[in-house]
Amino acid sequence: MAVDNQVSAGEAIISADSYTNGINDHTNNVNGQTSGVDGHTNGVNGQTNGVNGQTNSVHGHTNGHTNEGLHPEKPKTGITVIIVGAGFGGLCAAIESHRQGHTVQLFESFSELKILGDIISFGANAGRVFRRWHTSSGDRISDRLRPLSIDLSSYGFNIHEFDTGEIVLNSKNPPADPEAPVFNGHRGEFHSILFHYVKDELCIPVRLGCRIQKYFETESEAGIELETGEKVTADVVIGADDVRSKARELVLGYVDKPKSSGYAVYRAWYSNTEMMADPETRQFCENGDTFNGWIGPEVHFLFSTIKGGSDCWWVLTHKDDADIEESWSFPGKLEDVYKVFEGWDPMCKRIVSKTPEDKLVDWKIVYRDPLPRWVSDGGRTMLLGDSAHPFLPTSAQGATQAMEDGVTIAICLRAAGRDNIGGATRAFQEIRYERVKGVQKTGETTRDMWHKADWDKVKKDPKSIAFPRDEWIHGHDAEAHAESVIGETLAKVTCQA
C-alpha cells in the first residue's frame, strides 16, 4: 500500500459545493414584510421612501449594526448593495460587504431555514476567510465549523481499485495551517451557522420568501422586481441565486442554454445504525472519521464517516444521459445504484445497502459553458458564484470560489467608491475571471484522471491518481490579493471603458 504525504485527504472530499444551499427554496412570498403607504418597503429596517412610491430604495440607510466586537469598524462608504441568494456565495458577499462598510440587504426565495443536503467541502482558501470572521461571543466562525467537520488527521484518504477493493494509495493530510483550515461537513449545518451569523449577529437585513420577477438597471441605480410587484433599488445588485438566476439574461443580453454533462451523482447522508449492526461494515464507524474512495471506468464512489463515526455519507458519480433542463435532484432508488456496482468490490454494495432509501438522492449534473462576462453593460448588475461560474463536483471548489468572489467584490466597491460602481464591478471581473476559469478546469481533469485511470500505470505509480492539491488554488488569499491589485486593475478597466 503506497503512502502519499503531500496530498490533503480532507481536501479530496468531493461534493456538489455551491450548486444547492441546503435550504428549502420552493415557497413563495413571505408575509408581514411590508409596511408604509401602499404596502411598499425599501427592505432596510422597514423604512418607506414616500407616499405612493412604487420603487423603493436602500440608498442612504445603514443596517443599524456597528460591528462592535466583531470586526474593526471601517468608515461607511455610502454604497448600497442588494444581494439575491442566501447560499454560501451570497452570505459571504453580505458579510464581506458589511466588513467593508457598505449597506447590504439580502433577498432569498426560501421562506424558512431547513437543515438539508449532505457533504460540502471548503478548501484552505475558504478557511482563511472563515478565520477572519469574528463573532459576538469572542470566537470565530472557523471555531464553530470545526466540531462539525471531518477529522482525517490520522486516517487519511484510501483509494481502492474498483473491482478488487485493493487499497492502492493512502493520502495523508499535510500539516494543518491554523490560519487556513480545511472544512468538510454537512452543508445544511454549515449553512445554518453562516445564515444566523449574518442575520442575528451582524444584523444584516434578510428578506425571506422573495421570488425575483426580473432585474433592471438605469444609469444611476440597479434593482429587482419581486413577484409581488414591489421594486427595490440600490447602487449595485449582485445575482448570487445559482445557475437559474434571472440576472444572467440582463448581464448577457440573451438566454443561455445549458447542456448535459453526461454525468449524474447518487448521494446520501445517514446515521451509522445499520453500519454498526453489520460486522463487515462496522470497521468504518467504530474508529472515528474515515474516508475511502473506489475508482473505476467512468465511475467513482466516495464513502466517509464523520462526527467520530456517528454519521455516514457517500456519493457515486456515474455516466447518465438524462435529458433535463438544469441540474436537479430526484428521489433515488437503491436498485439503480446496485446496477452501477455490477462487477465492483462487494463492499461498495454492502455500504450502500445500509442507506435508508428516503435518504437517497439522484442528482443530475447539467453543464454550462463559461460565460463571456459577469457584469452588465451598465456595470451595476453582476453575477457571483454559480450564477457566473458553476463548478463540477470533482473540483471540490464551487462554494470556495463563490466565497472568493464575495471577498473580492466588497474590496473593489470600497476602492472604487460610490461614484464608480461600474469600475468596481469590472475590476472584480478582471481580477477573478482567469483564476476561476482555471479552477473550473480542475473538475474535468480530476474526473477524467479517475474515470480513465490506466491501472497498470497506477500499480507502478499510485500517486498518479492522488487527488490534486494545487498550491495556486489552496494557497490563495483572496483578500490580500484583491487589496494588492485593485489599484492597477481599476486604472486598467477605466482606460478600457
Short mmCIF file of C-alpha atoms in Angstrom, two decimals, residues 44-476:
data_model
loop_
_atom_site.label_atom_id
_atom_site.label_comp_id
_atom_site.label_asym_id
_atom_site.label_seq_id
_atom_site.Cartn_x
_atom_site.Cartn_y
_atom_site.Cartn_z
CA VAL A 44 -33.83 48.15 5.13
CA ASN A 45 -35.24 48.39 8.64
CA GLY A 46 -38.77 48.71 7.25
CA GLN A 47 -38.42 52.37 6.20
CA THR A 48 -40.53 53.81 3.38
CA ASN A 49 -39.49 56.31 0.73
CA GLY A 50 -42.62 58.34 0.40
CA VAL A 51 -46.31 58.38 -0.42
CA ASN A 52 -47.45 56.21 -3.32
CA GLY A 53 -43.83 55.34 -4.14
CA GLN A 54 -43.72 52.34 -6.43
CA THR A 55 -39.94 51.86 -6.40
CA ASN A 56 -38.24 51.53 -3.06
CA SER A 57 -34.65 52.42 -2.40
CA VAL A 58 -31.98 51.32 0.05
CA HIS A 59 -29.87 54.40 -0.59
CA GLY A 60 -28.54 56.23 2.40
CA HIS A 61 -29.62 53.75 5.06
CA THR A 62 -27.45 51.70 7.37
CA ASN A 63 -28.29 48.35 8.86
CA GLY A 64 -28.17 49.61 12.42
CA HIS A 65 -25.26 47.36 13.44
CA THR A 66 -21.91 48.87 14.36
CA ASN A 67 -19.94 45.63 14.24
CA GLU A 68 -18.60 46.36 17.71
CA GLY A 69 -16.59 43.43 18.97
CA LEU A 70 -16.85 41.61 15.63
CA HIS A 71 -14.57 43.45 13.20
CA PRO A 72 -12.62 46.72 13.25
CA GLU A 73 -15.11 49.35 12.12
CA LYS A 74 -14.45 50.79 8.67
CA PRO A 75 -15.94 54.10 7.62
CA LYS A 76 -19.26 53.77 5.83
CA THR A 77 -18.89 54.04 2.07
CA GLY A 78 -22.45 55.09 1.35
CA ILE A 79 -22.64 52.25 -1.20
CA THR A 80 -25.87 50.26 -1.10
CA VAL A 81 -25.84 46.62 -2.15
CA ILE A 82 -28.66 44.20 -2.93
CA ILE A 83 -27.66 40.53 -2.88
CA VAL A 84 -30.05 37.95 -4.30
CA GLY A 85 -29.47 34.44 -2.98
CA ALA A 86 -28.55 33.33 0.54
CA GLY A 87 -26.32 30.41 -0.39
CA PHE A 88 -22.69 30.38 0.67
CA GLY A 89 -21.66 32.88 -2.00
CA GLY A 90 -24.44 35.33 -1.19
CA LEU A 91 -23.85 35.08 2.55
CA CYS A 92 -20.12 35.65 2.10
CA ALA A 93 -20.73 38.65 -0.14
CA ALA A 94 -23.07 40.09 2.52
CA ILE A 95 -20.56 39.56 5.34
CA GLU A 96 -17.64 40.98 3.37
CA SER A 97 -19.65 43.97 2.10
CA HIS A 98 -20.64 44.65 5.71
CA ARG A 99 -16.99 44.45 6.77
CA GLN A 100 -16.00 46.92 4.07
CA GLY A 101 -18.59 49.48 5.20
CA HIS A 102 -21.31 49.02 2.60
CA THR A 103 -25.03 48.90 3.40
CA VAL A 104 -26.36 45.48 2.49
CA GLN A 105 -29.67 43.70 2.22
CA LEU A 106 -30.19 40.10 1.25
CA PHE A 107 -33.15 38.54 -0.61
CA GLU A 108 -33.87 34.80 -0.72
CA SER A 109 -36.69 32.73 -2.17
CA PHE A 110 -36.92 30.21 0.68
CA SER A 111 -39.34 31.06 3.47
CA GLU A 112 -37.53 29.33 6.34
CA LEU A 113 -34.20 27.77 7.13
CA LYS A 114 -34.10 23.97 6.93
CA ILE A 115 -31.09 21.75 7.55
CA LEU A 116 -30.94 19.88 4.24
CA GLY A 117 -28.28 18.45 1.95
CA ASP A 118 -25.17 16.38 2.53
CA ILE A 119 -21.40 16.84 2.19
CA ILE A 120 -19.74 20.12 1.22
CA SER A 121 -16.05 20.99 1.05
CA PHE A 122 -14.21 24.22 1.79
CA GLY A 123 -10.53 24.39 0.94
CA ALA A 124 -7.85 26.32 2.79
CA ASN A 125 -8.57 29.31 0.55
CA ALA A 126 -12.04 29.47 2.15
CA GLY A 127 -10.67 28.67 5.61
CA ARG A 128 -8.71 31.94 5.53
CA VAL A 129 -11.98 33.78 5.04
CA PHE A 130 -13.84 31.94 7.83
CA ARG A 131 -10.91 32.60 10.15
CA ARG A 132 -11.30 36.37 9.73
CA TRP A 133 -14.97 36.41 10.73
CA HIS A 134 -15.08 37.25 14.44
CA THR A 135 -18.31 36.65 16.35
CA SER A 136 -20.14 38.42 19.16
CA SER A 137 -19.16 35.67 21.61
CA GLY A 138 -15.46 36.21 21.04
CA ASP A 139 -14.73 33.20 18.85
CA ARG A 140 -14.52 32.97 15.08
CA ILE A 141 -16.74 31.29 12.52
CA SER A 142 -13.95 28.80 11.89
CA ASP A 143 -14.19 27.75 15.54
CA ARG A 144 -17.88 26.95 15.10
CA LEU A 145 -17.33 24.93 11.93
CA ARG A 146 -14.51 22.79 13.32
CA PRO A 147 -16.60 20.47 15.59
CA LEU A 148 -18.91 19.70 12.65
CA SER A 149 -16.10 18.94 10.21
CA ILE A 150 -14.43 15.65 9.39
CA ASP A 151 -11.09 14.90 11.06
CA LEU A 152 -8.82 12.77 8.87
CA SER A 153 -5.54 13.71 10.53
CA SER A 154 -4.82 10.10 11.43
CA TYR A 155 -6.89 8.10 8.89
CA GLY A 156 -6.21 9.93 5.64
CA PHE A 157 -7.89 9.01 2.34
CA ASN A 158 -7.79 5.44 0.98
CA ILE A 159 -8.18 4.96 -2.78
CA HIS A 160 -9.29 1.45 -3.77
CA GLU A 161 -9.26 -0.34 -7.10
CA PHE A 162 -12.90 -0.66 -8.09
CA ASP A 163 -13.11 -4.43 -8.63
CA THR A 164 -10.62 -6.00 -6.23
CA GLY A 165 -11.09 -3.46 -3.44
CA GLU A 166 -7.30 -3.28 -3.02
CA ILE A 167 -6.07 -0.08 -1.41
CA VAL A 168 -3.61 1.36 -3.90
CA LEU A 169 -2.99 4.71 -2.21
CA ASN A 170 -3.36 6.25 1.23
CA SER A 171 -3.09 10.03 1.18
CA LYS A 172 -2.27 11.78 4.44
CA ASN A 173 -3.10 15.36 5.31
CA PRO A 174 -0.32 17.92 5.10
CA PRO A 175 0.38 19.80 8.36
CA ALA A 176 -2.64 21.89 9.30
CA ASP A 177 -2.41 25.67 8.98
CA PRO A 178 -4.43 27.23 11.83
CA GLU A 179 -4.92 30.40 9.77
CA ALA A 180 -6.16 28.48 6.72
CA PRO A 181 -8.17 25.50 7.99
CA VAL A 182 -9.96 22.99 5.73
CA PHE A 183 -13.60 22.11 6.39
CA ASN A 184 -15.72 19.20 5.16
CA GLY A 185 -19.14 18.59 6.67
CA HIS A 186 -22.89 18.73 6.27
CA ARG A 187 -23.84 21.64 4.02
CA GLY A 188 -27.05 22.34 5.95
CA GLU A 189 -25.26 22.53 9.30
CA PHE A 190 -22.51 24.77 7.90
CA HIS A 191 -25.07 26.96 6.15
CA SER A 192 -27.09 27.41 9.33
CA ILE A 193 -24.03 28.78 11.14
CA LEU A 194 -23.37 31.37 8.43
CA PHE A 195 -27.02 32.29 7.98
CA HIS A 196 -27.55 33.03 11.67
CA TYR A 197 -24.25 34.91 11.84
CA VAL A 198 -25.48 37.22 9.06
CA LYS A 199 -28.99 37.64 10.38
CA ASP A 200 -28.60 37.54 14.16
CA GLU A 201 -25.08 38.80 14.89
CA LEU A 202 -24.29 41.19 12.04
CA CYS A 203 -27.97 42.19 11.85
CA ILE A 204 -27.89 42.37 8.07
CA PRO A 205 -31.48 42.63 6.78
CA VAL A 206 -32.56 39.32 5.27
CA ARG A 207 -35.87 39.06 3.44
CA LEU A 208 -37.13 35.53 3.00
CA GLY A 209 -39.80 34.20 0.67
CA CYS A 210 -38.95 36.75 -2.02
CA ARG A 211 -39.04 35.47 -5.58
CA ILE A 212 -37.45 37.71 -8.19
CA GLN A 213 -39.52 38.55 -11.26
CA LYS A 214 -36.76 40.50 -13.02
CA TYR A 215 -33.58 42.52 -12.65
CA PHE A 216 -33.27 46.04 -14.03
CA GLU A 217 -30.87 48.98 -14.01
CA THR A 218 -30.53 52.61 -15.04
CA GLU A 219 -27.50 54.89 -15.23
CA SER A 220 -27.88 55.78 -11.56
CA GLU A 221 -29.11 52.59 -9.89
CA ALA A 222 -29.90 48.88 -10.23
CA GLY A 223 -32.82 46.96 -8.84
CA ILE A 224 -35.02 43.92 -8.59
CA GLU A 225 -38.74 43.47 -9.04
CA LEU A 226 -40.39 40.84 -6.86
CA GLU A 227 -43.31 38.66 -7.92
CA THR A 228 -45.50 40.85 -5.69
CA GLY A 229 -44.71 43.83 -7.92
CA GLU A 230 -42.54 45.52 -5.30
CA LYS A 231 -39.36 47.10 -6.65
CA VAL A 232 -36.20 47.65 -4.64
CA THR A 233 -33.14 49.57 -5.82
CA ALA A 234 -29.54 50.07 -4.76
CA ASP A 235 -26.21 51.20 -6.18
CA VAL A 236 -25.36 47.64 -7.22
CA VAL A 237 -27.20 44.32 -7.44
CA ILE A 238 -25.39 41.02 -7.07
CA GLY A 239 -27.11 37.95 -8.50
CA ALA A 240 -25.97 35.00 -6.37
CA ASP A 241 -29.08 32.89 -6.94
CA ASP A 242 -27.47 29.94 -8.79
CA VAL A 243 -27.35 28.88 -12.45
CA ARG A 244 -31.01 29.71 -12.97
CA SER A 245 -30.53 33.36 -11.97
CA LYS A 246 -32.63 35.79 -13.99
CA ALA A 247 -29.72 38.22 -13.67
CA ARG A 248 -27.89 36.15 -16.30
CA GLU A 249 -30.21 37.37 -19.04
CA LEU A 250 -29.67 41.03 -18.10
CA VAL A 251 -25.90 40.58 -17.94
CA LEU A 252 -25.57 38.54 -21.15
CA GLY A 253 -28.34 40.13 -23.20
CA TYR A 254 -29.71 36.70 -24.12
CA VAL A 255 -30.93 33.46 -22.53
CA ASP A 256 -28.09 30.95 -22.45
CA LYS A 257 -28.91 27.27 -22.77
CA PRO A 258 -27.47 24.52 -20.57
CA LYS A 259 -26.05 21.28 -21.88
CA SER A 260 -25.80 17.81 -20.41
CA SER A 261 -22.58 16.98 -18.60
CA GLY A 262 -23.17 13.32 -19.30
CA TYR A 263 -22.95 12.53 -15.58
CA ALA A 264 -25.15 12.21 -12.52
CA VAL A 265 -24.49 11.63 -8.83
CA TYR A 266 -26.29 9.38 -6.37
CA ARG A 267 -25.75 10.80 -2.88
CA ALA A 268 -26.82 10.11 0.69
CA TRP A 269 -26.24 11.08 4.34
CA TYR A 270 -27.49 8.86 7.18
CA SER A 271 -26.76 7.62 10.71
CA ASN A 272 -24.42 4.69 11.37
CA THR A 273 -27.06 2.41 12.95
CA GLU A 274 -27.19 -0.24 10.22
CA MET A 275 -23.46 0.05 9.53
CA MET A 276 -22.66 -0.76 13.16
CA ALA A 277 -25.03 -3.73 13.14
CA ASP A 278 -23.06 -5.43 10.35
CA PRO A 279 -19.64 -6.85 11.36
CA GLU A 280 -18.38 -6.26 7.81
CA THR A 281 -19.13 -2.52 7.78
CA ARG A 282 -18.69 -1.71 11.46
CA GLN A 283 -14.97 -1.11 10.85
CA PHE A 284 -15.78 2.16 9.08
CA CYS A 285 -17.64 3.61 12.06
CA GLU A 286 -16.08 2.31 15.27
CA ASN A 287 -12.70 4.01 14.88
CA GLY A 288 -13.65 7.63 14.28
CA ASP A 289 -13.75 9.53 10.99
CA THR A 290 -12.83 7.67 7.81
CA PHE A 291 -12.65 8.38 4.07
CA ASN A 292 -12.48 5.80 1.27
CA GLY A 293 -12.82 6.01 -2.49
CA TRP A 294 -13.29 3.32 -5.16
CA ILE A 295 -12.18 4.38 -8.64
CA GLY A 296 -13.40 2.66 -11.81
CA PRO A 297 -14.17 3.23 -15.52
CA GLU A 298 -16.42 6.30 -15.80
CA VAL A 299 -17.46 5.86 -12.15
CA HIS A 300 -16.13 6.82 -8.75
CA PHE A 301 -17.62 6.06 -5.33
CA LEU A 302 -16.63 8.05 -2.24
CA PHE A 303 -17.67 6.99 1.24
CA SER A 304 -16.90 8.63 4.57
CA THR A 305 -17.86 8.56 8.22
CA ILE A 306 -17.90 11.79 10.19
CA LYS A 307 -18.51 13.14 13.71
CA GLY A 308 -16.50 10.34 15.27
CA GLY A 309 -18.12 7.75 13.01
CA SER A 310 -21.71 8.54 14.01
CA ASP A 311 -22.80 9.81 10.58
CA CYS A 312 -22.17 8.31 7.15
CA TRP A 313 -22.26 9.86 3.69
CA TRP A 314 -21.44 8.70 0.17
CA VAL A 315 -21.52 9.98 -3.40
CA LEU A 316 -21.47 7.88 -6.56
CA THR A 317 -20.63 9.73 -9.78
CA HIS A 318 -21.53 7.85 -12.97
CA LYS A 319 -22.43 8.31 -16.63
CA ASP A 320 -26.00 9.46 -17.24
CA ASP A 321 -27.83 10.54 -20.39
CA ALA A 322 -30.92 12.08 -18.79
CA ASP A 323 -32.33 15.00 -20.79
CA ILE A 324 -33.28 17.73 -18.33
CA GLU A 325 -33.07 21.50 -18.46
CA GLU A 326 -30.99 22.16 -15.33
CA SER A 327 -29.10 20.37 -12.57
CA TRP A 328 -31.81 18.83 -10.43
CA SER A 329 -32.37 16.36 -7.64
CA PHE A 330 -34.81 13.46 -7.60
CA PRO A 331 -35.53 10.66 -5.11
CA GLY A 332 -33.06 7.85 -5.76
CA LYS A 333 -33.59 4.09 -5.84
CA LEU A 334 -31.16 1.60 -4.33
CA GLU A 335 -31.81 -0.87 -7.15
CA ASP A 336 -30.49 1.69 -9.64
CA VAL A 337 -27.35 2.21 -7.56
CA TYR A 338 -26.74 -1.54 -7.42
CA LYS A 339 -26.73 -1.70 -11.24
CA VAL A 340 -23.82 0.75 -11.35
CA PHE A 341 -21.89 -1.53 -8.96
CA GLU A 342 -22.07 -4.65 -11.14
CA GLY A 343 -18.57 -6.15 -11.22
CA TRP A 344 -17.35 -3.94 -8.37
CA ASP A 345 -15.90 -4.74 -4.96
CA PRO A 346 -18.87 -6.21 -2.99
CA MET A 347 -18.07 -3.86 -0.10
CA CYS A 348 -19.44 -0.94 -2.12
CA LYS A 349 -22.89 -2.50 -2.42
CA ARG A 350 -22.74 -3.58 1.22
CA ILE A 351 -22.12 0.01 2.35
CA VAL A 352 -24.86 1.43 0.14
CA SER A 353 -27.35 -1.22 1.30
CA LYS A 354 -27.31 0.38 4.77
CA THR A 355 -28.77 3.58 3.32
CA PRO A 356 -32.43 4.32 4.12
CA GLU A 357 -33.94 4.83 0.68
CA ASP A 358 -35.65 8.05 1.74
CA LYS A 359 -32.15 9.50 2.29
CA LEU A 360 -31.01 8.73 -1.27
CA VAL A 361 -30.88 11.50 -3.89
CA ASP A 362 -30.37 11.17 -7.66
CA TRP A 363 -28.70 14.42 -8.70
CA LYS A 364 -28.38 15.18 -12.40
CA ILE A 365 -25.47 17.40 -13.43
CA VAL A 366 -26.00 19.91 -16.21
CA TYR A 367 -23.05 21.89 -17.53
CA ARG A 368 -22.81 25.43 -18.86
CA ASP A 369 -20.01 26.85 -20.95
CA PRO A 370 -18.03 29.61 -19.23
CA LEU A 371 -19.83 32.93 -19.61
CA PRO A 372 -18.09 35.64 -21.66
CA ARG A 373 -18.75 38.15 -18.89
CA TRP A 374 -20.26 38.50 -15.42
CA VAL A 375 -21.14 42.23 -15.46
CA SER A 376 -23.94 44.08 -17.24
CA ASP A 377 -23.39 46.82 -19.82
CA GLY A 378 -24.32 49.43 -17.25
CA GLY A 379 -21.95 47.94 -14.69
CA ARG A 380 -24.48 47.94 -11.86
CA THR A 381 -25.66 44.31 -12.06
CA MET A 382 -23.24 41.41 -11.69
CA LEU A 383 -23.15 37.67 -11.20
CA LEU A 384 -21.44 35.82 -8.36
CA GLY A 385 -20.77 32.14 -7.60
CA ASP A 386 -22.80 29.57 -9.53
CA SER A 387 -24.72 32.33 -11.26
CA ALA A 388 -21.47 33.23 -13.01
CA HIS A 389 -19.41 30.03 -12.97
CA PRO A 390 -20.94 26.68 -11.94
CA PHE A 391 -18.42 24.00 -10.99
CA LEU A 392 -18.35 20.26 -11.46
CA PRO A 393 -18.37 18.36 -8.14
CA THR A 394 -14.90 16.93 -8.75
CA SER A 395 -13.36 20.38 -8.41
CA ALA A 396 -14.35 20.50 -4.70
CA GLN A 397 -14.07 24.29 -5.12
CA GLY A 398 -17.51 25.59 -6.11
CA ALA A 399 -18.53 27.08 -2.76
CA THR A 400 -14.99 28.23 -2.02
CA GLN A 401 -14.71 30.14 -5.30
CA ALA A 402 -18.07 31.79 -4.60
CA MET A 403 -16.62 32.97 -1.29
CA GLU A 404 -13.55 34.36 -3.03
CA ASP A 405 -15.97 36.28 -5.28
CA GLY A 406 -17.69 37.79 -2.23
CA VAL A 407 -14.41 38.92 -0.68
CA THR A 408 -13.22 40.46 -3.94
CA ILE A 409 -16.31 42.47 -4.91
CA ALA A 410 -16.56 44.01 -1.44
CA ILE A 411 -12.98 45.30 -1.70
CA CYS A 412 -13.48 46.51 -5.27
CA LEU A 413 -16.55 48.53 -4.30
CA ARG A 414 -14.74 50.22 -1.43
CA ALA A 415 -11.72 51.07 -3.55
CA ALA A 416 -13.74 52.44 -6.46
CA GLY A 417 -16.27 54.38 -4.40
CA ARG A 418 -19.93 55.13 -4.94
CA ASP A 419 -19.26 57.32 -7.99
CA ASN A 420 -17.57 54.46 -9.84
CA ILE A 421 -19.72 51.36 -9.33
CA GLY A 422 -19.13 50.24 -12.90
CA GLY A 423 -15.39 50.43 -12.37
CA ALA A 424 -15.72 48.28 -9.25
CA THR A 425 -17.72 45.51 -10.92
CA ARG A 426 -15.48 45.44 -13.99
CA ALA A 427 -12.40 45.34 -11.78
CA PHE A 428 -13.97 42.41 -9.92
CA GLN A 429 -14.38 40.51 -13.20
CA GLU A 430 -10.85 41.37 -14.28
CA ILE A 431 -9.38 40.09 -11.01
CA ARG A 432 -11.44 36.90 -10.82
CA TYR A 433 -12.16 35.70 -14.37
CA GLU A 434 -8.99 33.86 -15.38
CA ARG A 435 -8.43 32.36 -11.93
CA VAL A 436 -11.96 30.95 -11.82
CA LYS A 437 -11.66 29.61 -15.35
CA GLY A 438 -8.51 27.74 -14.36
CA VAL A 439 -10.04 26.28 -11.21
CA GLN A 440 -13.14 25.18 -13.13
CA LYS A 441 -10.98 23.05 -15.42
CA THR A 442 -9.73 21.01 -12.46
CA GLY A 443 -13.18 19.46 -12.11
CA GLU A 444 -12.86 17.87 -15.53
CA THR A 445 -9.21 16.86 -15.18
CA THR A 446 -9.74 15.17 -11.80
CA ARG A 447 -12.84 13.33 -13.00
CA ASP A 448 -11.05 12.12 -16.14
CA MET A 449 -7.93 11.15 -14.15
CA TRP A 450 -10.06 8.80 -12.07
CA HIS A 451 -12.56 7.58 -14.64
CA LYS A 452 -9.94 6.84 -17.30
CA ALA A 453 -7.22 5.52 -15.00
CA ASP A 454 -4.66 3.14 -16.50
CA TRP A 455 -4.42 0.57 -13.72
CA ASP A 456 -1.14 -0.87 -14.95
CA LYS A 457 0.32 2.59 -14.62
CA VAL A 458 -1.39 3.14 -11.28
CA LYS A 459 0.17 -0.02 -9.86
CA LYS A 460 3.61 1.35 -10.78
CA ASP A 461 2.85 4.92 -9.67
CA PRO A 462 -0.08 5.09 -7.19
CA LYS A 463 0.36 8.83 -6.79
CA SER A 464 -0.86 9.26 -10.35
CA ILE A 465 -4.46 9.05 -9.07
CA ALA A 466 -3.97 11.13 -5.92
CA PHE A 467 -6.48 13.94 -5.54
CA PRO A 468 -4.54 17.05 -6.62
CA ARG A 469 -3.80 19.80 -4.15
CA ASP A 470 -2.55 22.73 -6.21
CA GLU A 471 -0.90 25.44 -4.16
CA TRP A 472 -2.05 28.15 -6.58
CA ILE A 473 -5.62 27.20 -5.65
CA HIS A 474 -5.46 26.39 -1.94
CA GLY A 475 -2.71 28.83 -1.02
CA HIS A 476 -4.60 31.79 -2.46
#
